[in-house]
XYZ file of C-alpha atoms in Angstrom:
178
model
C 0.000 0.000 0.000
C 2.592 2.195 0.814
C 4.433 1.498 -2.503
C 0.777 2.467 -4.293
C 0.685 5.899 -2.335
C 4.175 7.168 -3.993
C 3.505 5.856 -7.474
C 0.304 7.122 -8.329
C 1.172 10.731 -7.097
C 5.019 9.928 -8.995
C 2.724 9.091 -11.945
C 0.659 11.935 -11.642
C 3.141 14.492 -11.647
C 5.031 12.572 -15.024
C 2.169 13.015 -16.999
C 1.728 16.846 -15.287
C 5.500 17.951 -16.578
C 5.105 15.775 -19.854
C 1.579 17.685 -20.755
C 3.567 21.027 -19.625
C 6.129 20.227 -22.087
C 4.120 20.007 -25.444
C 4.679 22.486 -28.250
C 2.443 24.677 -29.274
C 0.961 24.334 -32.495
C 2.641 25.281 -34.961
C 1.142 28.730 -37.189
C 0.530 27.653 -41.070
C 3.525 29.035 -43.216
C 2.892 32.112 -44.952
C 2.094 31.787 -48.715
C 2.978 33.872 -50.928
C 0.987 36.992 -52.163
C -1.347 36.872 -55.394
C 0.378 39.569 -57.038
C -3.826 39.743 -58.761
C -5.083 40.129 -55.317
C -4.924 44.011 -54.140
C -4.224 44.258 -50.928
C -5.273 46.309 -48.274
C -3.338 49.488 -47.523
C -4.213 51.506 -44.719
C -5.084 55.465 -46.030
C -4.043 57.266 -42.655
C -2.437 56.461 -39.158
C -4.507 57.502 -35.594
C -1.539 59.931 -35.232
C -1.318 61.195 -38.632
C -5.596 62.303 -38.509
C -4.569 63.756 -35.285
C -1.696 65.654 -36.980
C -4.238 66.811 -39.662
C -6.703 68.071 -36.664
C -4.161 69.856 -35.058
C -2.960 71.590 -38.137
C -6.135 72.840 -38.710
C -6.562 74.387 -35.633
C -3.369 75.794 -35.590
C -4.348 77.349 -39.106
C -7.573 78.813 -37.846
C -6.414 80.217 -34.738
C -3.606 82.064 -37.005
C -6.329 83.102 -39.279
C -8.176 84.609 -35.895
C -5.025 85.880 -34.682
C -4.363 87.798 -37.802
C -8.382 89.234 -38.347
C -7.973 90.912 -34.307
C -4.671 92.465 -34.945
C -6.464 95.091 -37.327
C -7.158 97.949 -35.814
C -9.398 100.563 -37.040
C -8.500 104.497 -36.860
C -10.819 107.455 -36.440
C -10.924 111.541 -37.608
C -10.165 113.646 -34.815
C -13.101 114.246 -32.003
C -15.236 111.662 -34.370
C -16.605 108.241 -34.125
C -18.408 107.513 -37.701
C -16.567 105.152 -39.549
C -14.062 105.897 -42.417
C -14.326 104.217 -45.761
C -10.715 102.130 -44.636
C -12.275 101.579 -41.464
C -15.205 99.863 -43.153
C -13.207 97.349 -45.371
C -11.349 96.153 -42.135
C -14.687 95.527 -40.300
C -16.147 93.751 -43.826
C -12.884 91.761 -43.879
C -12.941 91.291 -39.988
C -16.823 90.112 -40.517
C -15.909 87.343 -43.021
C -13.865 85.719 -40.180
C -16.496 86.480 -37.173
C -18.944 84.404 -39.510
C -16.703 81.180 -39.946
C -16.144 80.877 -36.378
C -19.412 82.382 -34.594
C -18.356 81.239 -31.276
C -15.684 83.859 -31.092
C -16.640 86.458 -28.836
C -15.242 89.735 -29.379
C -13.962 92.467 -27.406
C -13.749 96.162 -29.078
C -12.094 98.565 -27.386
C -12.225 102.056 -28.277
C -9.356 104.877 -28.005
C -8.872 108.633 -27.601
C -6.117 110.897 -28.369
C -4.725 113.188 -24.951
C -6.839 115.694 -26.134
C -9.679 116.331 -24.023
C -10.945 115.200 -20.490
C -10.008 112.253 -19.306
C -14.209 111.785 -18.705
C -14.586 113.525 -22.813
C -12.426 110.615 -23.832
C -13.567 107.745 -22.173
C -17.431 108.752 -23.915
C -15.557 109.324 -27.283
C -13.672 105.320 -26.858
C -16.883 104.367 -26.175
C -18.949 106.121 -29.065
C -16.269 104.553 -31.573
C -16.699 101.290 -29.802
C -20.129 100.968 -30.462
C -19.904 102.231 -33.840
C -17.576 99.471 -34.436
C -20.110 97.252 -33.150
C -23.047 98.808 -34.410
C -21.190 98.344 -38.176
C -20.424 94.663 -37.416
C -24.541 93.931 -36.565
C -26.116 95.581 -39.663
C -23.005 93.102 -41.847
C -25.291 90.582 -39.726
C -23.336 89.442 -36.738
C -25.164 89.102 -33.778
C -24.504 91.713 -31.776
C -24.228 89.345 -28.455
C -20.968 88.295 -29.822
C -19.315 91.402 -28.681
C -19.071 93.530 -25.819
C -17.435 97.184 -25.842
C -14.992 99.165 -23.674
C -13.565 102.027 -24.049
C -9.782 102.691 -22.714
C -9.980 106.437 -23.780
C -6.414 108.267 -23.834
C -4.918 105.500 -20.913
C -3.542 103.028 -23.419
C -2.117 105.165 -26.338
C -0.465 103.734 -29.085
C 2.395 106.200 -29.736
C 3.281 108.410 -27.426
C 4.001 112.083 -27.878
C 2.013 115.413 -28.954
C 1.313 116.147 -32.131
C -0.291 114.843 -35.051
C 1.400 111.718 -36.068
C 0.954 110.543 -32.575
C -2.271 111.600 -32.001
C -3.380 109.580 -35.500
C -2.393 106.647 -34.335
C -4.074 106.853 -31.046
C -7.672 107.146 -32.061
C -8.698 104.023 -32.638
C -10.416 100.840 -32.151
C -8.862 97.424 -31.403
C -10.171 94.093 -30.813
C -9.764 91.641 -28.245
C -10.972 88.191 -27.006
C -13.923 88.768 -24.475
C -13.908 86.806 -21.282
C -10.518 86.025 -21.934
C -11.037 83.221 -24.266
């Protein structure tokens, strides 16, 4: 009995290591391609439609980058538009239209001239004109809010005419800091 307890455990654990040790099967050979058969090539890579995304992107926020860095200049002590002005807001409105979820900041600009008080209401007259200009092109008019900086944020600095130019104006921004 004793001899019986050993050997069928002893045999157990043969045919335990000899199962272990089969080979897998083997995988068929390859054959070789049907040079009829057309095979299968893959058009794009997961990173290379990402690549594409991101390019695009990148493209459009150049293309909004380049539409708020126009700026838009005004007559001394006036607010209505001039005829350059207009083209800039037409060309400006062609972008606001591809990508209506832009919201846009105009801020309006004074020469020194003035009251400080006179040209904060004069920023904000040419704001709104800006804005009132970009509505009747058909913009909703909820895509922008106005503020007017008046003489604190002047372009060029010094007195005279070449300065003061340059320092009535109207400039756009992001709003809520998007």
């Amino acid at each position: 009995m004793t001899r019986t307890r050993i050997t069928l455990p002893l045999i157990a654990l043969v045919l335990a290591v000899a199962a272990c040790g089969k080979k897998a099967p083997e995988a068929p050979m390859p054959q070789a391609a049907d040079p009829s058969t057309p095979t299968a090539r893959p058009t794009s890579t997961p990173t290379q439609g990402t690549d594409e995304e991101a390019a695009r992107r990148a493209a459009a926020e150049r293309r909004i980058q380049e539409a708020l860095s126009r700026v838009v200049y005004f007559e001394y002590d006036q607010w209505t538009l001039r005829a350059d002005a207009q083209q800039t807001l037409t060309t400006l409105a062609s972008v606001l239209r591809e990508y209506p979820d832009l919201r846009l900041r105009i801020e309006g600009h004074a020469d020194e001239r003035g009251s400080l008080e006179y040209n904060v209401a004069l920023g904000m007259r040419r704001a709104l004109a800006v804005k009132e200009f970009l509505a009747d092109l058909g913009l909703p008019a909820t895509q922008f809010e106005v503020f007017s900086f008046g003489e604190e944020r002047p372009m060029a600095s010094g007195s005279g005419e070449s300065a003061w130019s340059q320092n009535r104006r109207g400039e756009f921004n992001r709003a809520g800091g998007r």
